[in-house]
PDB file of C-alpha atoms in Angstrom:
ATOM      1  CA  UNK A   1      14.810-191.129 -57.444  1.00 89.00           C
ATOM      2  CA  UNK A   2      14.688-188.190 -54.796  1.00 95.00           C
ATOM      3  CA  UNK A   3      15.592-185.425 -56.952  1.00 98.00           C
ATOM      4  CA  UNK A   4      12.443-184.404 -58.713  1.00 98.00           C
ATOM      5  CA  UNK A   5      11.757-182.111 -61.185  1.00 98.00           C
ATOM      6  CA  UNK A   6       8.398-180.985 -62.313  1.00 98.00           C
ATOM      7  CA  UNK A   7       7.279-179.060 -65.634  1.00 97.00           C
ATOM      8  CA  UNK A   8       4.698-176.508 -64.091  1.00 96.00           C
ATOM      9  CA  UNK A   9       2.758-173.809 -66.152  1.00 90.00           C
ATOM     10  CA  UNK A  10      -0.785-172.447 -65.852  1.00 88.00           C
ATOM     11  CA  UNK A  11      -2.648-175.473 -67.476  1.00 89.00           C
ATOM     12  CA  UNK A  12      -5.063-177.629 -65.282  1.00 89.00           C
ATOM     13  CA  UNK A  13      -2.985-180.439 -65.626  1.00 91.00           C
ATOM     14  CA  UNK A  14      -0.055-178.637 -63.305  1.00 93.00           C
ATOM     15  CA  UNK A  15      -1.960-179.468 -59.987  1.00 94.00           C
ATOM     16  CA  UNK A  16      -2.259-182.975 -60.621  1.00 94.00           C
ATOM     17  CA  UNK A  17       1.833-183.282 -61.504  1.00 95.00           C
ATOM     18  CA  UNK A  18       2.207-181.357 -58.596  1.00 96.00           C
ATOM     19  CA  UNK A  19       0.046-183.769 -56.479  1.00 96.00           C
ATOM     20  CA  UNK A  20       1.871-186.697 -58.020  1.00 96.00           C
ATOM     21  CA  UNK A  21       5.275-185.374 -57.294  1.00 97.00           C
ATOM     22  CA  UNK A  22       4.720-184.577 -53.959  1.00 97.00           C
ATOM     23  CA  UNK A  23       3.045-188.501 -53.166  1.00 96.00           C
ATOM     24  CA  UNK A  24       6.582-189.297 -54.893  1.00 96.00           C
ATOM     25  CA  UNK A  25       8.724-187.168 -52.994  1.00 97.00           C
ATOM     26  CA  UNK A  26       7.260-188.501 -49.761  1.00 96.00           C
ATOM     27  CA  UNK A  27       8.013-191.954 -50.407  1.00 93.00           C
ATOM     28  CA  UNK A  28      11.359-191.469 -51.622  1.00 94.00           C
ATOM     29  CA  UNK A  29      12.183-189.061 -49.052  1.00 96.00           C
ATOM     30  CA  UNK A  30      12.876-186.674 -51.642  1.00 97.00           C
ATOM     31  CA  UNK A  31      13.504-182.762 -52.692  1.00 98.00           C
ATOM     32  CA  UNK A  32      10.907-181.519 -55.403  1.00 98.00           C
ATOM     33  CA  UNK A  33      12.046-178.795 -58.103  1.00 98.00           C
ATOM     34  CA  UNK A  34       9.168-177.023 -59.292  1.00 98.00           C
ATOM     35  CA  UNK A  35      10.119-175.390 -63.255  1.00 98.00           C
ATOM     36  CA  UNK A  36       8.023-172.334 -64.975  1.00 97.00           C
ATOM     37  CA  UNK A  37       9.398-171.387 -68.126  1.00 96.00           C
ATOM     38  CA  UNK A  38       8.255-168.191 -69.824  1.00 94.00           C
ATOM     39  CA  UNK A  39       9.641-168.700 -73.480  1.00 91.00           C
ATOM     40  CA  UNK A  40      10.811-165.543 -74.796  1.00 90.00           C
ATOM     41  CA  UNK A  41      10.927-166.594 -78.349  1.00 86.00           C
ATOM     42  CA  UNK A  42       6.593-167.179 -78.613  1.00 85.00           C
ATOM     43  CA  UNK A  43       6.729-163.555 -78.207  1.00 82.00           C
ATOM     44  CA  UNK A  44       8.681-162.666 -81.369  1.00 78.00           C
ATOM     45  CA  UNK A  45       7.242-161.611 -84.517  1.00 76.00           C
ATOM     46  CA  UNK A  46       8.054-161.165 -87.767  1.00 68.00           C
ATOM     47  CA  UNK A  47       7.885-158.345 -89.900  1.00 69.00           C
ATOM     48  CA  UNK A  48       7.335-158.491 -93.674  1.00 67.00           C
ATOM     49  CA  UNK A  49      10.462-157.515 -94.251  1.00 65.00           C
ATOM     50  CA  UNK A  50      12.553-160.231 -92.716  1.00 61.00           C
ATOM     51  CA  UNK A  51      13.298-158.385 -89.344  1.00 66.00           C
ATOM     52  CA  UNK A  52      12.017-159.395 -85.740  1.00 68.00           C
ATOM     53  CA  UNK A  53      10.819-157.487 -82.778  1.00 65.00           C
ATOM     54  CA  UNK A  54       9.452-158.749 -79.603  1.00 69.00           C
ATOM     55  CA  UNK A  55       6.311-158.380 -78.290  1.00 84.00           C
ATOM     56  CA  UNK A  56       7.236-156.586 -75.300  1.00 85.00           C
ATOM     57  CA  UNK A  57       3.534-155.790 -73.880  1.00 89.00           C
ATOM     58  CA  UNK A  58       2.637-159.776 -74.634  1.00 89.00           C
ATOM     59  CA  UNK A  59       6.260-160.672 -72.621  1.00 89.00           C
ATOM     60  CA  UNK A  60       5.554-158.760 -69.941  1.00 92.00           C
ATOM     61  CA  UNK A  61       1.793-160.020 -69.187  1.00 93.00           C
ATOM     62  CA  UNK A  62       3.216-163.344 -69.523  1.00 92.00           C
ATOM     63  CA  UNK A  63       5.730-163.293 -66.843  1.00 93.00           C
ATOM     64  CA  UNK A  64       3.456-161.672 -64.863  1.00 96.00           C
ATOM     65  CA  UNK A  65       1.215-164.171 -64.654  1.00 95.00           C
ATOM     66  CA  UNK A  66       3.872-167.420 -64.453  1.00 95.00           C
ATOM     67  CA  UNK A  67       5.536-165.173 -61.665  1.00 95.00           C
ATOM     68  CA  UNK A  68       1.791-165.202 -60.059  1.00 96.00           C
ATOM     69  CA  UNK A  69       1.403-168.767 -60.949  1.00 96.00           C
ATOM     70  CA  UNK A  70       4.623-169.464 -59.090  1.00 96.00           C
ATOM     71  CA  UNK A  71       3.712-167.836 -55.996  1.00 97.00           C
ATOM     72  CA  UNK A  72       0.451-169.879 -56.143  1.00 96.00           C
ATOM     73  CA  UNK A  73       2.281-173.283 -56.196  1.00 97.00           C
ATOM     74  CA  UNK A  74       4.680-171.891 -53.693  1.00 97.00           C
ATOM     75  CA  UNK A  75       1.994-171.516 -51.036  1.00 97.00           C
ATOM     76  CA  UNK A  76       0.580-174.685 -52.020  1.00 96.00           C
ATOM     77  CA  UNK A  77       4.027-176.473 -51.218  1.00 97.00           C
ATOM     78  CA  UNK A  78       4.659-174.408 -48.289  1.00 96.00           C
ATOM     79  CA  UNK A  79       2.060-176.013 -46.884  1.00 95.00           C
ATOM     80  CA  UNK A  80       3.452-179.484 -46.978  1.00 94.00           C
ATOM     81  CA  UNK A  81       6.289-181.838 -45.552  1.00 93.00           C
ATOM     82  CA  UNK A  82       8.288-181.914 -48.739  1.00 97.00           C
ATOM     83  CA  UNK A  83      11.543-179.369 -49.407  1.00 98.00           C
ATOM     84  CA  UNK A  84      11.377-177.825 -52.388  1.00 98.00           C
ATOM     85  CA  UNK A  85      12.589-174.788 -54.704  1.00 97.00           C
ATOM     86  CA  UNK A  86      11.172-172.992 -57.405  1.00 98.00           C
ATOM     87  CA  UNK A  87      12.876-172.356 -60.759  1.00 97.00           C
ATOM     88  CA  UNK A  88      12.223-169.776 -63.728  1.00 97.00           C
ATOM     89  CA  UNK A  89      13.227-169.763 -67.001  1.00 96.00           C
ATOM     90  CA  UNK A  90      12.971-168.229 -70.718  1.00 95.00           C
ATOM     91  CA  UNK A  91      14.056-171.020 -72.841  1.00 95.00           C
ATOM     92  CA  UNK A  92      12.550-173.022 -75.166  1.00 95.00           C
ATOM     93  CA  UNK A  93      10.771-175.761 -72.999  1.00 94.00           C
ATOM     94  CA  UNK A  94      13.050-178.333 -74.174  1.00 95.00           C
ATOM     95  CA  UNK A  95      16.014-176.935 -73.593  1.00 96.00           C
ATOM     96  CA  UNK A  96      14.845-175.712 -70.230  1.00 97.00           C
ATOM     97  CA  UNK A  97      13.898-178.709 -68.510  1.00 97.00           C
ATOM     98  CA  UNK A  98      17.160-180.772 -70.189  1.00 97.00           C
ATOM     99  CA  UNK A  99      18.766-178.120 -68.169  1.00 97.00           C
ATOM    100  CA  UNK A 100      16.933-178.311 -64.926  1.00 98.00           C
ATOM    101  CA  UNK A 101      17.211-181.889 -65.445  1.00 98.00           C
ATOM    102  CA  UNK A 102      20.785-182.631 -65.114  1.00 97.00           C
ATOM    103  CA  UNK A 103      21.182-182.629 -61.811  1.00 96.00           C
ATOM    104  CA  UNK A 104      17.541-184.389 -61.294  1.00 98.00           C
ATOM    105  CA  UNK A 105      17.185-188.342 -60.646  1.00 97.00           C
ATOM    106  CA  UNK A 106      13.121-187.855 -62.937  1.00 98.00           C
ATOM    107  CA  UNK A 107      11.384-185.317 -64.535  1.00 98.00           C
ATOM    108  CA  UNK A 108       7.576-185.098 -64.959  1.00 97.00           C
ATOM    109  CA  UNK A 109       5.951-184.133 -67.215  1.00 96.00           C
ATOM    110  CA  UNK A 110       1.920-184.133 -68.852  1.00 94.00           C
ATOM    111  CA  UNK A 111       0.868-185.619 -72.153  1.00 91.00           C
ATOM    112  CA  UNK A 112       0.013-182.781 -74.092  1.00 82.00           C
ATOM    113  CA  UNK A 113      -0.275-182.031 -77.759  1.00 67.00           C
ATOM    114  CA  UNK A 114       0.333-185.396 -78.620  1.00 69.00           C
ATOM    115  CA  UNK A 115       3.255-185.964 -76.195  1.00 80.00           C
ATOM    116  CA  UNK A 116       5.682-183.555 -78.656  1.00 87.00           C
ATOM    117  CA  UNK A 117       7.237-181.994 -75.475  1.00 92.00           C
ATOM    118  CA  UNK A 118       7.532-185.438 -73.292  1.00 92.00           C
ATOM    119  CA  UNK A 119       9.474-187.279 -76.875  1.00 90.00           C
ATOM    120  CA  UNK A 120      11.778-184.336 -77.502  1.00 91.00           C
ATOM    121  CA  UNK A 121      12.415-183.910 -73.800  1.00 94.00           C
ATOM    122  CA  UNK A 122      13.367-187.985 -73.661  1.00 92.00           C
ATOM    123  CA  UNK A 123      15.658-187.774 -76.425  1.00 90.00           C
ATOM    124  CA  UNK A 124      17.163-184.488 -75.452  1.00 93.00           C
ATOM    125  CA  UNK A 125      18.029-185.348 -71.758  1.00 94.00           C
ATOM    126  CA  UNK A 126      19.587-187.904 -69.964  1.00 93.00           C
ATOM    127  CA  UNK A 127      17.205-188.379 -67.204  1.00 96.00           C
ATOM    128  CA  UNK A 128      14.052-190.290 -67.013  1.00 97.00           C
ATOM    129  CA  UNK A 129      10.840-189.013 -67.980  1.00 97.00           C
ATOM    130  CA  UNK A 130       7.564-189.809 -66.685  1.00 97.00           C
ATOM    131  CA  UNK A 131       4.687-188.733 -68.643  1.00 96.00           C
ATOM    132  CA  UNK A 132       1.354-188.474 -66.791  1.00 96.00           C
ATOM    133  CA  UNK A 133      -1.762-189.012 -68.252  1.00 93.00           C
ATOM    134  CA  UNK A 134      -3.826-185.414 -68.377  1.00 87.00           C
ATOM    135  CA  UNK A 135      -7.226-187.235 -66.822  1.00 80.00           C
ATOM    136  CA  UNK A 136      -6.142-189.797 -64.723  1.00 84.00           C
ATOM    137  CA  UNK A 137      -3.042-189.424 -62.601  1.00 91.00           C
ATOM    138  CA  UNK A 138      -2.340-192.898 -61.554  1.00 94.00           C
ATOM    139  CA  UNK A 139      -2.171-193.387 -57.394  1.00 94.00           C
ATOM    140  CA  UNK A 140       1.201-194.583 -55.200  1.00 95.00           C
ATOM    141  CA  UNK A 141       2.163-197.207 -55.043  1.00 94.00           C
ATOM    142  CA  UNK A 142       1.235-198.281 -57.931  1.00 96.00           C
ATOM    143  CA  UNK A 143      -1.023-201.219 -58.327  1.00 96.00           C
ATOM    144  CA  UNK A 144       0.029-202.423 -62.041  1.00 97.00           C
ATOM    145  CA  UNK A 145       2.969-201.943 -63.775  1.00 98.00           C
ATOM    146  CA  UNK A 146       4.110-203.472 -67.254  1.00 98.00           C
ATOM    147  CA  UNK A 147       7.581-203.366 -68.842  1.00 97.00           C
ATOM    148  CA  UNK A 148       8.036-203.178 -72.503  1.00 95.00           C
ATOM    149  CA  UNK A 149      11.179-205.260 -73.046  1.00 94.00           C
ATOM    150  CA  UNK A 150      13.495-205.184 -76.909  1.00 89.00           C
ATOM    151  CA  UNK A 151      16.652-206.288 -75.134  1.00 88.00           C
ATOM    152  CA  UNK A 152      18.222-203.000 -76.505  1.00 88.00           C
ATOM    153  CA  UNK A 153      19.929-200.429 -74.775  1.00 91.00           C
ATOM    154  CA  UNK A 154      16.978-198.236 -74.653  1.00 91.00           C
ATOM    155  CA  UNK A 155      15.056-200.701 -72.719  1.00 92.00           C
ATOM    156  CA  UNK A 156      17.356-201.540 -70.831  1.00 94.00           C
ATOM    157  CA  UNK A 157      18.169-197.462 -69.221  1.00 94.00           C
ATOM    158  CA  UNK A 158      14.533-197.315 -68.667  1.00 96.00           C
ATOM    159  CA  UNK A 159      14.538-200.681 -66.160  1.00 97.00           C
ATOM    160  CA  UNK A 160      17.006-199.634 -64.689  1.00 97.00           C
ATOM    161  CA  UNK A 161      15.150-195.579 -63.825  1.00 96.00           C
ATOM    162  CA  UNK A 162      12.128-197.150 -63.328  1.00 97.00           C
ATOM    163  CA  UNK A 163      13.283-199.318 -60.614  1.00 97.00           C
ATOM    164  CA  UNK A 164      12.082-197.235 -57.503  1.00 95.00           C
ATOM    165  CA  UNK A 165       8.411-197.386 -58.935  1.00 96.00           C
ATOM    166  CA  UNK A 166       8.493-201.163 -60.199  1.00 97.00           C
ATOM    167  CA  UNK A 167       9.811-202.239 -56.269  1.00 95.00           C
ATOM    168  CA  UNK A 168       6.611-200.710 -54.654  1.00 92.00           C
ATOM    169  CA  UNK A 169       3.990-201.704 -57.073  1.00 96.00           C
ATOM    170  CA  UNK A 170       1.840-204.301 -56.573  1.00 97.00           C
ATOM    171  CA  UNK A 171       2.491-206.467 -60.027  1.00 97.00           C
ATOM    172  CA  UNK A 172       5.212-206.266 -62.381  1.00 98.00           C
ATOM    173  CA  UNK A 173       4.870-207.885 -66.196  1.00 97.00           C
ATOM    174  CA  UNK A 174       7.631-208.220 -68.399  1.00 97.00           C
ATOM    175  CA  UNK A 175       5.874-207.529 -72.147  1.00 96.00           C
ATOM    176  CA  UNK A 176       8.101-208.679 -75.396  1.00 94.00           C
ATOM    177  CA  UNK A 177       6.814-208.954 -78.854  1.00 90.00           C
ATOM    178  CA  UNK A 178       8.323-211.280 -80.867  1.00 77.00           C
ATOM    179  CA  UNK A 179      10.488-210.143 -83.521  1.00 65.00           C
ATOM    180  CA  UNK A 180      13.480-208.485 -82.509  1.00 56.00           C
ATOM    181  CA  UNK A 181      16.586-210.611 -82.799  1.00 58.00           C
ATOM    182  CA  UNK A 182      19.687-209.820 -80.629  1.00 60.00           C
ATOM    183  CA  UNK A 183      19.742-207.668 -77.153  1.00 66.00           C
ATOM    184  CA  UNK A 184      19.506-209.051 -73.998  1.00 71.00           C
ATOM    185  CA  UNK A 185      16.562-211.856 -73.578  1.00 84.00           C
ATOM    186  CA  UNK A 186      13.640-211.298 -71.708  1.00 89.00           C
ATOM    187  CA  UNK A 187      14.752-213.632 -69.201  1.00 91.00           C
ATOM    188  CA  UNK A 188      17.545-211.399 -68.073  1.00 93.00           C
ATOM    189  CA  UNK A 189      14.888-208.243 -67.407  1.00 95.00           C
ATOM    190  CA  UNK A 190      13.296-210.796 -65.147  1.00 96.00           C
ATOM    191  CA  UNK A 191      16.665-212.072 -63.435  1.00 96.00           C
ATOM    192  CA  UNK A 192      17.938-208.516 -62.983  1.00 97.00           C
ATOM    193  CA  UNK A 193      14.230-207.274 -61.416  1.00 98.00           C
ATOM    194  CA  UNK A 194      14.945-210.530 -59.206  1.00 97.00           C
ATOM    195  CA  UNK A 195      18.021-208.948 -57.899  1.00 97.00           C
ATOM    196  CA  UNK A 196      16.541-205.996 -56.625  1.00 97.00           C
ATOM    197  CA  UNK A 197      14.027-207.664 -54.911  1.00 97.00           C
ATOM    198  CA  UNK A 198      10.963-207.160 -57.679  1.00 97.00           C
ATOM    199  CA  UNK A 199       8.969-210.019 -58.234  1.00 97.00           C
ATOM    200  CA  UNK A 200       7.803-210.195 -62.392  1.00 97.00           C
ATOM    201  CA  UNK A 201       5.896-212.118 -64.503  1.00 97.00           C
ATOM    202  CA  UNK A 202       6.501-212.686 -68.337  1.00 96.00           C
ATOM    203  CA  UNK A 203       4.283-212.169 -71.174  1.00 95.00           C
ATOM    204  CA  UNK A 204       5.260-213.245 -74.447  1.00 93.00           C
ATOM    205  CA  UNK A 205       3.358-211.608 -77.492  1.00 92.00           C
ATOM    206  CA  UNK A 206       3.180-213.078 -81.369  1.00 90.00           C
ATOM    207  CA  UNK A 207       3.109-209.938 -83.339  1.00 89.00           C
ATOM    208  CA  UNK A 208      -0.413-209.167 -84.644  1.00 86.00           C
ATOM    209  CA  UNK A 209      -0.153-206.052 -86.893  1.00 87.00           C
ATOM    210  CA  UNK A 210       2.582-203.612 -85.811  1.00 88.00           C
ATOM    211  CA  UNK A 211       4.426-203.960 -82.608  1.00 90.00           C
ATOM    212  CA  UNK A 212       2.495-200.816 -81.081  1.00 91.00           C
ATOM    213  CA  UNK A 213      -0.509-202.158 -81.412  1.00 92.00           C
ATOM    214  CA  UNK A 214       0.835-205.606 -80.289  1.00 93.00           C
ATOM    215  CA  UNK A 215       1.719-204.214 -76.960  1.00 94.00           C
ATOM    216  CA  UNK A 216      -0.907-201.541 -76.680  1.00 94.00           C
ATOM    217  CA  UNK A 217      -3.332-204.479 -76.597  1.00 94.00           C
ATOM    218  CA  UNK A 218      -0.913-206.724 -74.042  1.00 95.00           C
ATOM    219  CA  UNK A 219      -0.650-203.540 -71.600  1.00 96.00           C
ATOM    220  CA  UNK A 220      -4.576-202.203 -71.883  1.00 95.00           C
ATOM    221  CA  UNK A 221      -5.189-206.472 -71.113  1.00 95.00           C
ATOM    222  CA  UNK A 222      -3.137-205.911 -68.313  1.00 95.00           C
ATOM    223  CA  UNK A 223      -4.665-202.742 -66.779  1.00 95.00           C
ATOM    224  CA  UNK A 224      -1.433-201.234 -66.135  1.00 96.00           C
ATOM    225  CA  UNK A 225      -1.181-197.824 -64.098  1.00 96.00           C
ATOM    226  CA  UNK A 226       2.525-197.257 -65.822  1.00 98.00           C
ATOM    227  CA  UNK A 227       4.178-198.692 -68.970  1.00 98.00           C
ATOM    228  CA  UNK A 228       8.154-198.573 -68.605  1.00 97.00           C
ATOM    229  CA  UNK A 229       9.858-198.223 -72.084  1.00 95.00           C
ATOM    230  CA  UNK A 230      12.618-196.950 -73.773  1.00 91.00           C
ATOM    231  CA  UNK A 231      12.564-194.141 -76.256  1.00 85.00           C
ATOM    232  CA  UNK A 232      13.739-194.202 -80.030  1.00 72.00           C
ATOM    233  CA  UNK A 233      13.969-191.307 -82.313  1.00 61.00           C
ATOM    234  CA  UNK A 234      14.613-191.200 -86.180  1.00 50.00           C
ATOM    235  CA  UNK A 235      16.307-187.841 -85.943  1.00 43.00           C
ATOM    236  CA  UNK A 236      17.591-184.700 -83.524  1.00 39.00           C
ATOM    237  CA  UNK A 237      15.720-182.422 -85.646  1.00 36.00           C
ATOM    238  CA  UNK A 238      13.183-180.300 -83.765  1.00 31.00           C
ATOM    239  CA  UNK A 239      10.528-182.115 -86.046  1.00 35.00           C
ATOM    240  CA  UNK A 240      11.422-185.331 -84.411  1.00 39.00           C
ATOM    241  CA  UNK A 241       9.939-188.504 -86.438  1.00 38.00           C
ATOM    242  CA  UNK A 242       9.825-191.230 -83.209  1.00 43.00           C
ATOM    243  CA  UNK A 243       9.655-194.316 -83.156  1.00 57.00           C
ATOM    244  CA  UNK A 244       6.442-195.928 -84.113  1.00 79.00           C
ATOM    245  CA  UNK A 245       6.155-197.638 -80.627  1.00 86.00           C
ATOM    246  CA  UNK A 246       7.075-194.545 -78.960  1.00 87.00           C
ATOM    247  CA  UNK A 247       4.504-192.208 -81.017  1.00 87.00           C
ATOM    248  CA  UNK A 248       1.845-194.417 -80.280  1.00 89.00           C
ATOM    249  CA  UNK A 249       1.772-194.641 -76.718  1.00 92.00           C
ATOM    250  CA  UNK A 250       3.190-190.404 -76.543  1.00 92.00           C
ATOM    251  CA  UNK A 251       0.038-189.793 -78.453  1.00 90.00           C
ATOM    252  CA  UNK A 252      -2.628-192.029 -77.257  1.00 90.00           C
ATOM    253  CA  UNK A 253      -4.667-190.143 -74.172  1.00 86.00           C
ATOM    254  CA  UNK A 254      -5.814-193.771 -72.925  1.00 89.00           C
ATOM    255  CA  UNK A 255      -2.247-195.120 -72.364  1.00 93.00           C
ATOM    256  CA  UNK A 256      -1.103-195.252 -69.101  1.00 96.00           C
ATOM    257  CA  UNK A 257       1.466-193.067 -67.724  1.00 96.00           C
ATOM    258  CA  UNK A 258       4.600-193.785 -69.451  1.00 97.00           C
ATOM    259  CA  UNK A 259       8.260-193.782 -68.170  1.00 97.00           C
ATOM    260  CA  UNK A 260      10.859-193.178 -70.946  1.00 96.00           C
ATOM    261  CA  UNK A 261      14.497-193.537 -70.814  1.00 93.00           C
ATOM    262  CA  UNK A 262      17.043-192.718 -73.980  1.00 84.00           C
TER     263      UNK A 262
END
């Protein structure tokens, strides 16, 4: 986890990614990639008669002010211990940071608009995702963290990502619900955290309404600064249905930051 890459734009919430990355970067000794997108297709409109144009006067006063915005956080970086690079791009923000990502151990990202950018981002690439909580960045190391366990594959990718985080945080909990049949057992999460030298504990859940709120009871209980989980989609469509479990905690602004892994 030393290849970083951070979704910036103008929104409050970049600083605090930005802070977050950088704490991350220092720890892992690693190089932080800084991404502002511009999308040129929010800046074309339709005409009544089926044709497009683009808003060339909106375009242009909107990479202005990212290419001002970028110069910003470049002066903020340039002020610390941390190598990093700044990328622009005019994709769709999806496609953009998939790209970015590829060579990237994490991406981070904020919850926004009811997490539609972090779920179609975890589907769409193969690297982890770590969704930050807009009013409360959690601090490193982290004091709690809580893994939601299936046994499926899913679950088992984001263990795996999230094991750089898990080894420095203070606790480590092990969350399964009770109703899945198949996958690997709880008991070999535990065994394989063993192996990398992370200590965790096991909770066991009955189901008590649907699974999210099952485990969004088990991890608020817990106090957790980061929920590790794996994320399932319905469909590639850009109107991606997710996962119940996966909505809930991409859409809930008093979750805890959330690592997903596809």
């Amino acid at each position: 986890m030393r290849a970083i890459l951070v979704n910036a734009d103008r929104s409050p919430s970049t600083g605090a990614r930005l802070e977050f990355a950088l704490d991350l970067a220092r720890i892992r000794d690693g190089h932080l990639t800084v991404l502002l997108d511009t999308p040129v297709t929010r800046y074309i409109a339709m005409d009544p008669l089926g044709g497009s144009h683009v808003m060339s006067d909106a375009l242009a006063k909107a990479r202005l002010e990212d290419d001002e915005a970028a110069d910003r956080i470049e002066a903020r970086l340039a002020r610390d211990d941390v190598p990093f690079d700044i990328l622009r791009a005019e994709a769709d923000p999806v496609s953009a940071l998939a790209q970015a990502a590829l060579l990237a151990d994490l991406t981070i990202v904020s919850r926004k608009e009811g997490g539609a950018l972090a779920g179609d981002l975890a589907l769409a690439s193969r690297t982890p995702v770590l969704v930050l909580p807009e009013n409360r960045v959690p601090a490193l190391p982290l004091a709690k963290a809580c893994v939601a366990w299936d046994g499926g594959e899913q679950a088992t990718a984001a263990l795996k990502a999230a094991l750089p985080l898990l080894a420095s945080a203070e606790t480590v909990t092990v969350i399964t619900v009770a109703e899945k049949a198949g996958g690997y057992p709880a008991t070999d999460a535990l065994s394989y955290l063993s192996r990398n030298g992370i200590h965790a504990e096991l909770e066991e859940h009955v189901r008590r309404g649907s699974i999210e709120e099952t485990l969004g009871i088990a991890v608020t209980q817990a106090g957790a600064d980061l929920l590790v989980m794996g994320a399932y989609g319905k469909s590639w469509m850009r109107e991606l249905l997710f996962g119940g479990v996966t909505a809930h905690f991409l859409s809930d602004s008093q979750a805890p930051a959330l690592l997903l892994a596809h």
